[in-house]
CSV table of C-alpha atoms in Angstrom, one decimal:
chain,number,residue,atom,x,y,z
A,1,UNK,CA,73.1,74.6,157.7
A,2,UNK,CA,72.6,78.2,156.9
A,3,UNK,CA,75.0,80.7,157.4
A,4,UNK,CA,73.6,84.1,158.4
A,5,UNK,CA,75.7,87.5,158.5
A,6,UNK,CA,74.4,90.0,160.8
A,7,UNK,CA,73.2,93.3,159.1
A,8,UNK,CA,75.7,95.4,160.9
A,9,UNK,CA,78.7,93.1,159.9
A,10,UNK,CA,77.4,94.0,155.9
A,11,UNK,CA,77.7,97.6,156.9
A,12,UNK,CA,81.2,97.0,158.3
A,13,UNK,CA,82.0,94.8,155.3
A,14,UNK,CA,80.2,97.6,152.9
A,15,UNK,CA,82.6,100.2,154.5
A,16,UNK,CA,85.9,98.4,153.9
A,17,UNK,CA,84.9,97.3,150.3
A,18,UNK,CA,82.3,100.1,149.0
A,19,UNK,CA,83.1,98.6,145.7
A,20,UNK,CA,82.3,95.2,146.0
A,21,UNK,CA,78.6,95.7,146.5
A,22,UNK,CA,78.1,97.6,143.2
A,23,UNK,CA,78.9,101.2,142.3
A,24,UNK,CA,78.2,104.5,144.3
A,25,UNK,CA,75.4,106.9,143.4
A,26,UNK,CA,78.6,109.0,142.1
A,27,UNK,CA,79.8,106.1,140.1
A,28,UNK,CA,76.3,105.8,138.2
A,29,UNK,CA,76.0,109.3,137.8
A,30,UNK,CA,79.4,109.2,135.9
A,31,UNK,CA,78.6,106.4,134.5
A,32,UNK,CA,75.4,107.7,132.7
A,33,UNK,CA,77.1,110.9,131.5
A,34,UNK,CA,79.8,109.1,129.8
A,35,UNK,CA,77.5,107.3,127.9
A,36,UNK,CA,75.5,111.0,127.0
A,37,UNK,CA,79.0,112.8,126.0
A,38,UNK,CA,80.1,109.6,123.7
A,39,UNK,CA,76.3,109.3,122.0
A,40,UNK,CA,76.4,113.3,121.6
A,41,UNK,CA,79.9,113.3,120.7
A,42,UNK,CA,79.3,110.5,118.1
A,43,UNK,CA,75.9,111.7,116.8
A,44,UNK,CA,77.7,115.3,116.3
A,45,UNK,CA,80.6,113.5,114.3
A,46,UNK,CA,78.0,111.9,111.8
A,47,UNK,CA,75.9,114.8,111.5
A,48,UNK,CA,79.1,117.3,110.8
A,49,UNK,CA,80.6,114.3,108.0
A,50,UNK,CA,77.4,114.4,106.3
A,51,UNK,CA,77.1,110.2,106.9
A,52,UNK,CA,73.3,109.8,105.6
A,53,UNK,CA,71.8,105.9,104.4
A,54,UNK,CA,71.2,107.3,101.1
A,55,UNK,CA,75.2,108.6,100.8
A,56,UNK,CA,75.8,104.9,102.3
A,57,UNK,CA,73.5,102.8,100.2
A,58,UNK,CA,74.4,105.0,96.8
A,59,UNK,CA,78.3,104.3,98.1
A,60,UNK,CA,77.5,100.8,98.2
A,61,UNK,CA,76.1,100.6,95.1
A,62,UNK,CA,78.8,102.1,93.4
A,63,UNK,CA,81.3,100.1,94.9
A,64,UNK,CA,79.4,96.8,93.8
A,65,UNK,CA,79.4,98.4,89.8
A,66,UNK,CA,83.4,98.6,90.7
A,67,UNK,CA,83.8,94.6,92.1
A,68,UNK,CA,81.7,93.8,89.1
A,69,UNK,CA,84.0,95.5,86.7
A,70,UNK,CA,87.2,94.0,88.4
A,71,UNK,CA,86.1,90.4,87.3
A,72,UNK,CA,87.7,88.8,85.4
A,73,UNK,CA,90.9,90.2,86.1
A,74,UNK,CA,92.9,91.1,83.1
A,75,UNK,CA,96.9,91.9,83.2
A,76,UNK,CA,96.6,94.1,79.8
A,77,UNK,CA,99.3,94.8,77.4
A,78,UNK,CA,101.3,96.9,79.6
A,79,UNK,CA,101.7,93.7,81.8
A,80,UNK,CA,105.5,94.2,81.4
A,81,UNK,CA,105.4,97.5,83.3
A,82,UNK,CA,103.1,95.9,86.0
A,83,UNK,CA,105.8,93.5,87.0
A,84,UNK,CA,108.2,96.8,86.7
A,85,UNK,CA,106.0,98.4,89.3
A,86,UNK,CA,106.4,95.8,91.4
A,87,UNK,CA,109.9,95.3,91.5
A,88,UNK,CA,110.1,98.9,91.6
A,89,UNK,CA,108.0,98.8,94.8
A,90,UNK,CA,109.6,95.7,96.0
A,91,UNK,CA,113.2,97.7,95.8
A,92,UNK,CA,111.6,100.6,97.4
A,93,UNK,CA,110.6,98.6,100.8
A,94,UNK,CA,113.9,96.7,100.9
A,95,UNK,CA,116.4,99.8,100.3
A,96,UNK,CA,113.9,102.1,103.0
A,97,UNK,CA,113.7,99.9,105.6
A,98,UNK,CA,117.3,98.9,105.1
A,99,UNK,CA,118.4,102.7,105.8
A,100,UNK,CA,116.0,102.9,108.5
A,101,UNK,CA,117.4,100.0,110.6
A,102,UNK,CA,120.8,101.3,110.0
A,103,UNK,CA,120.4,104.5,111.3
A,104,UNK,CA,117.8,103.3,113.9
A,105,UNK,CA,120.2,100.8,115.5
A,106,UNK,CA,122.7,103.6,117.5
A,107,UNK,CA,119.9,105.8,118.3
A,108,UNK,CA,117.6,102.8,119.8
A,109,UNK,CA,120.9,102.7,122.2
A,110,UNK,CA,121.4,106.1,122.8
A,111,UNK,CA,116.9,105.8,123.9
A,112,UNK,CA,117.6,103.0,126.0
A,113,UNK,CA,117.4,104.2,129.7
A,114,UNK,CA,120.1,101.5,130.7
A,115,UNK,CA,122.8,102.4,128.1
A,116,UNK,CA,122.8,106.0,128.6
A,117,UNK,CA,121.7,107.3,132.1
A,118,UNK,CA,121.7,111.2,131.1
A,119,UNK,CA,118.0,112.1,132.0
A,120,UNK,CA,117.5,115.2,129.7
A,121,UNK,CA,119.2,114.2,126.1
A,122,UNK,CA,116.9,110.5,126.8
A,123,UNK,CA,113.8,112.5,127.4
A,124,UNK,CA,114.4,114.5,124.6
A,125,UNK,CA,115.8,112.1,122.4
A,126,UNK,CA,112.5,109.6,122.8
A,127,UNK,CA,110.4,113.1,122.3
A,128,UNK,CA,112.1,113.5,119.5
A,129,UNK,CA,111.2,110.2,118.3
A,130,UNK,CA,107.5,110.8,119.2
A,131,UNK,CA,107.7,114.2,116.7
A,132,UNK,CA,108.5,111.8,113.6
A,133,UNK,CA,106.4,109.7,114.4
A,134,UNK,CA,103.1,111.7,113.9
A,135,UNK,CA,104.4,112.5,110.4
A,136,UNK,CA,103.1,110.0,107.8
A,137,UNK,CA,104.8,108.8,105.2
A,138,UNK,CA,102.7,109.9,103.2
A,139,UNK,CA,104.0,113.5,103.6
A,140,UNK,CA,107.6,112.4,103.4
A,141,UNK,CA,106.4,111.1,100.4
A,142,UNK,CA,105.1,114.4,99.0
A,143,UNK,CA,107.9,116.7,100.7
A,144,UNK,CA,110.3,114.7,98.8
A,145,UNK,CA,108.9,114.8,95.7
A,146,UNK,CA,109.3,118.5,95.7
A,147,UNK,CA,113.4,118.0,97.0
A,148,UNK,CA,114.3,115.3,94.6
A,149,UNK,CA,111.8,115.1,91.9
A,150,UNK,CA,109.7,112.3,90.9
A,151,UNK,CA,110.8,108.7,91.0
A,152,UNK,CA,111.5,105.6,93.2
A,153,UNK,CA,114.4,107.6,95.2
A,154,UNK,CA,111.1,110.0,97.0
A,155,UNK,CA,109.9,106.5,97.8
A,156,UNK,CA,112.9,105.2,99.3
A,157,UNK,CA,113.7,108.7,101.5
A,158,UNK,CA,109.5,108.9,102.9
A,159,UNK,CA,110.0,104.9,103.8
A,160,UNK,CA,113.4,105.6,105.7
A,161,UNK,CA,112.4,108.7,107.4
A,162,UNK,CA,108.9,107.5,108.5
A,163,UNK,CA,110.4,103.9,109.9
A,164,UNK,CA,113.6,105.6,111.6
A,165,UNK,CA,111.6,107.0,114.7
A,166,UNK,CA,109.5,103.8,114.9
A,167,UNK,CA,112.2,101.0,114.8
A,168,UNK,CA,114.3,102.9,117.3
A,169,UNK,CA,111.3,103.5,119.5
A,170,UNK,CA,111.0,99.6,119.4
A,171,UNK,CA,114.5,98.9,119.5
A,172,UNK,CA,115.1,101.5,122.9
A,173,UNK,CA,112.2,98.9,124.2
A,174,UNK,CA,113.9,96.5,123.5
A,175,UNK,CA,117.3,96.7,124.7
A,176,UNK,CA,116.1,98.4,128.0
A,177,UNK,CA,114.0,95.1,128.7
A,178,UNK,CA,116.9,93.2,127.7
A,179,UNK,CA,118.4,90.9,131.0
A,180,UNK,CA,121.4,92.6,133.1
A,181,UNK,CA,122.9,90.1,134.2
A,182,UNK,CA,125.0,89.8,131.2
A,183,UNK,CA,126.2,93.4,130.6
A,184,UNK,CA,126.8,93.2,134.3
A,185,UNK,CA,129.1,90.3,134.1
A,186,UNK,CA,131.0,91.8,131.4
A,187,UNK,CA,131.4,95.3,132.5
A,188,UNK,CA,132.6,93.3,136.3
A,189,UNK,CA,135.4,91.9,134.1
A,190,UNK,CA,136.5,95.3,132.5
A,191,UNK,CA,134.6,95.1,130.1
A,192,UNK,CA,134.2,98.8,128.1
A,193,UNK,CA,131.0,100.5,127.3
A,194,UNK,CA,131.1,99.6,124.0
A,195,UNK,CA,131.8,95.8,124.6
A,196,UNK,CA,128.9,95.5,127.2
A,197,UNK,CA,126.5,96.8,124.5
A,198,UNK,CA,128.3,94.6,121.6
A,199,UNK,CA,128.7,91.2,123.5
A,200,UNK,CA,126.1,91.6,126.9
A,201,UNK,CA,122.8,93.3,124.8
A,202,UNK,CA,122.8,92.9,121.1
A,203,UNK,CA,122.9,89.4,121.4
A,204,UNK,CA,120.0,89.4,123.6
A,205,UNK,CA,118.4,92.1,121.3
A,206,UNK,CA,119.3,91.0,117.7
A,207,UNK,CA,116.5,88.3,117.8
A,208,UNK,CA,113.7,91.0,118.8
A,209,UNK,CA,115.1,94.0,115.8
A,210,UNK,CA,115.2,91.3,112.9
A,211,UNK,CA,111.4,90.3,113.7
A,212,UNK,CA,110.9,94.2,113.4
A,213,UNK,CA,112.8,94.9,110.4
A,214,UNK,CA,111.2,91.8,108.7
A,215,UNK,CA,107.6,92.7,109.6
A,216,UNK,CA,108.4,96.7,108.4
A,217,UNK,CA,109.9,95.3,105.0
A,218,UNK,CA,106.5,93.4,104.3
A,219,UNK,CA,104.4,96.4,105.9
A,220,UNK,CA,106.6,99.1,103.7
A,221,UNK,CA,106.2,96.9,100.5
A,222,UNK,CA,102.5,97.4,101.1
A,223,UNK,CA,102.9,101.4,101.7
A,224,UNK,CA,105.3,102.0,98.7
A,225,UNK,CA,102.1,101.5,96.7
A,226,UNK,CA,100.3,104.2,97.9
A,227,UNK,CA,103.4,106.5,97.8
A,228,UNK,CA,103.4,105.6,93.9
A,229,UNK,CA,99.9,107.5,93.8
A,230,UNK,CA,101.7,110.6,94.9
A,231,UNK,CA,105.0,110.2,92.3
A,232,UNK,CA,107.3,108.2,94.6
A,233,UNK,CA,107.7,105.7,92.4
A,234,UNK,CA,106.5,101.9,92.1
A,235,UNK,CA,103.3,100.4,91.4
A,236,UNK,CA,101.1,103.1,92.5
A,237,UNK,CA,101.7,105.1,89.5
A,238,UNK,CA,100.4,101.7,87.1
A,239,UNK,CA,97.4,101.8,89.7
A,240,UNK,CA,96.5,105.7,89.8
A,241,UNK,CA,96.8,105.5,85.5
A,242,UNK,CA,94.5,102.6,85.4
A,243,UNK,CA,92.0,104.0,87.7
A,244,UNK,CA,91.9,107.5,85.8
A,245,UNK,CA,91.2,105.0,82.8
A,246,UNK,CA,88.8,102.7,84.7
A,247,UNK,CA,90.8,99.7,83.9
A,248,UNK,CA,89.0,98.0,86.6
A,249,UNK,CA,90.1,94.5,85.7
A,250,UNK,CA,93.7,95.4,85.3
A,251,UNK,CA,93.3,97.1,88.7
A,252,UNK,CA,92.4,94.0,90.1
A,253,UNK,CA,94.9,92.2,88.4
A,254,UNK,CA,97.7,94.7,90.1
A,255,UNK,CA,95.6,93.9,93.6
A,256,UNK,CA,96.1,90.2,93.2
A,257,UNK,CA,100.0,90.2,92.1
A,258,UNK,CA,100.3,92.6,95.8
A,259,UNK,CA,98.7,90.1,98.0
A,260,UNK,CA,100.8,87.3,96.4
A,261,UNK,CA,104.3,89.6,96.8
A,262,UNK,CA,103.1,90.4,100.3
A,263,UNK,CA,102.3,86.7,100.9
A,264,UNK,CA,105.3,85.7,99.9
A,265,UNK,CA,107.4,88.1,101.8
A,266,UNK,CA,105.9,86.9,104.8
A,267,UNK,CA,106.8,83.0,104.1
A,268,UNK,CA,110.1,84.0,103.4
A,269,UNK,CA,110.6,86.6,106.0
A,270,UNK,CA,109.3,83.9,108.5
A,271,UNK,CA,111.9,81.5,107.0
A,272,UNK,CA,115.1,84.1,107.3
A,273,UNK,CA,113.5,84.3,110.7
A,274,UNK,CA,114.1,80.7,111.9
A,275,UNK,CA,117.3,80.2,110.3
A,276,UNK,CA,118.8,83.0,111.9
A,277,UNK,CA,116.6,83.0,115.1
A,278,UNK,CA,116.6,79.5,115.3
A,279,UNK,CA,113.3,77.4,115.8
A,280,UNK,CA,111.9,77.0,119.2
């Protein structure tokens, strides 16, 4: 048996749901001069970096002489200041990160919207937090380098400053999704403020900031490499020297030692994890 629908029932039905028989006219129209602005917008982009085939085929090139170079990986003489580096770097993401957590903790509380209910200082507190954000560490990196001079203790400050905004970005998040019921039940039994955000939503919260600080410790290990390029200390310096040099192979010996320390950092962060998390 075939169903038929009369034409002016469509109509109706086209009325009610415009948009279930296909786009307007308007719709296309705006359709078609998205896709214009995005192919002019990216056409002008190319044209205005200078990207050619030749400047990508001559980049390529070059980049092959460099992988070819790069094998076999060598350590050197100076291996004993490669492994330096490293821990240097190492200390640098551990000690940053540290600092950043600590001073990230109260201030993720004082974000949260339900720990402090003042609208103006938690609007401009989480603006504030968007502010150091959009600064790289990068140029913490180089700012301290003028302040403190050269060395691993630039390295520590950009890592600490850069991370503080971020964790207690994700740490507001996370306490202001954390479950009521429990801070509820302990400010009903007289609980202070204090105890309601020590015993009803750290415990709740603790789990979520450790997977944070972990993941930042192996992501800042990582980033204290580049800030050795710029004098903060760590095994960007041994890099930047060997490139200068075109030491390819050591180079690719100091790549190969990083993604085994970051590899490892992960296994154990994941480890620390479960113990204190507990497996699930």
């Amino acid at each position: 048996m075939t169903l038929r629908i009369a034409p002016a029932e469509i109509d109706a039905w086209r009325e009610r749901m415009p948009r279930a028989f296909g786009p307007s006219a308007g719709g296309k129209a705006l359709r078609v001069l998205g896709g214009v602005a995005f192919l002019t917008w990216l056409i002008g982009t190319l044209w205005m970096f200078q990207v050619t085939p030749q400047r990508i085929w001559n980049g390529l090139s070059g980049l092959a002489v460099i992988i070819r170079l790069m094998i076999p990986p060598s350590p050197g003489e100076l291996w004993l200041d490669i492994l330096r580096g490293i821990g240097e770097s190492l200390a640098m993401a551990f000690l940053g990160t540290f600092i950043a957590a600590l001073i990230a903790l109260p201030l993720g509380f004082l974000g949260a919207r339900n720990v402090v209910t003042n609208t103006l200082f938690r609007f401009s507190l989480r603006r504030f937090f968007d502010g150091m954000r959009g600064v790289d560490s990068l140029i913490w990196a180089l700012a301290y380098v003028r302040a403190v001079g050269l060395g691993p203790l630039a390295g520590v400050l950009a890592i600490a400053t850069a991370d503080i905004a971020v964790l207690a970005k994700l740490f507001a998040e996370a306490i202001e999704n954390a479950e009521k019921k429990q801070a509820e039940g302990i400010a009903a039994a007289g609980g202070s403020s204090l105890m309601v955000m020590r015993f009803g939503l750290l415990p709740q919260v603790a789990p979520i900031m450790l997977g944070h600080v972990l993941y930042f410790f192996e992501s800042n290990t990582r980033s204290a490499t580049i800030l050795g390029v710029v004098g903060a200390g760590g095994i960007g310096l041994q890099i930047a020297e060997r490139i200068r040099v075109r030491y390819w192979d050591e180079v690719a010996f100091i790549i190969i030692l990083m993604v085994i320390t970051v590899a490892v950092i992960d296994w154990i962060s994941g480890r620390v994890r479960r113990k204190l998390i507990g497996a699930r």
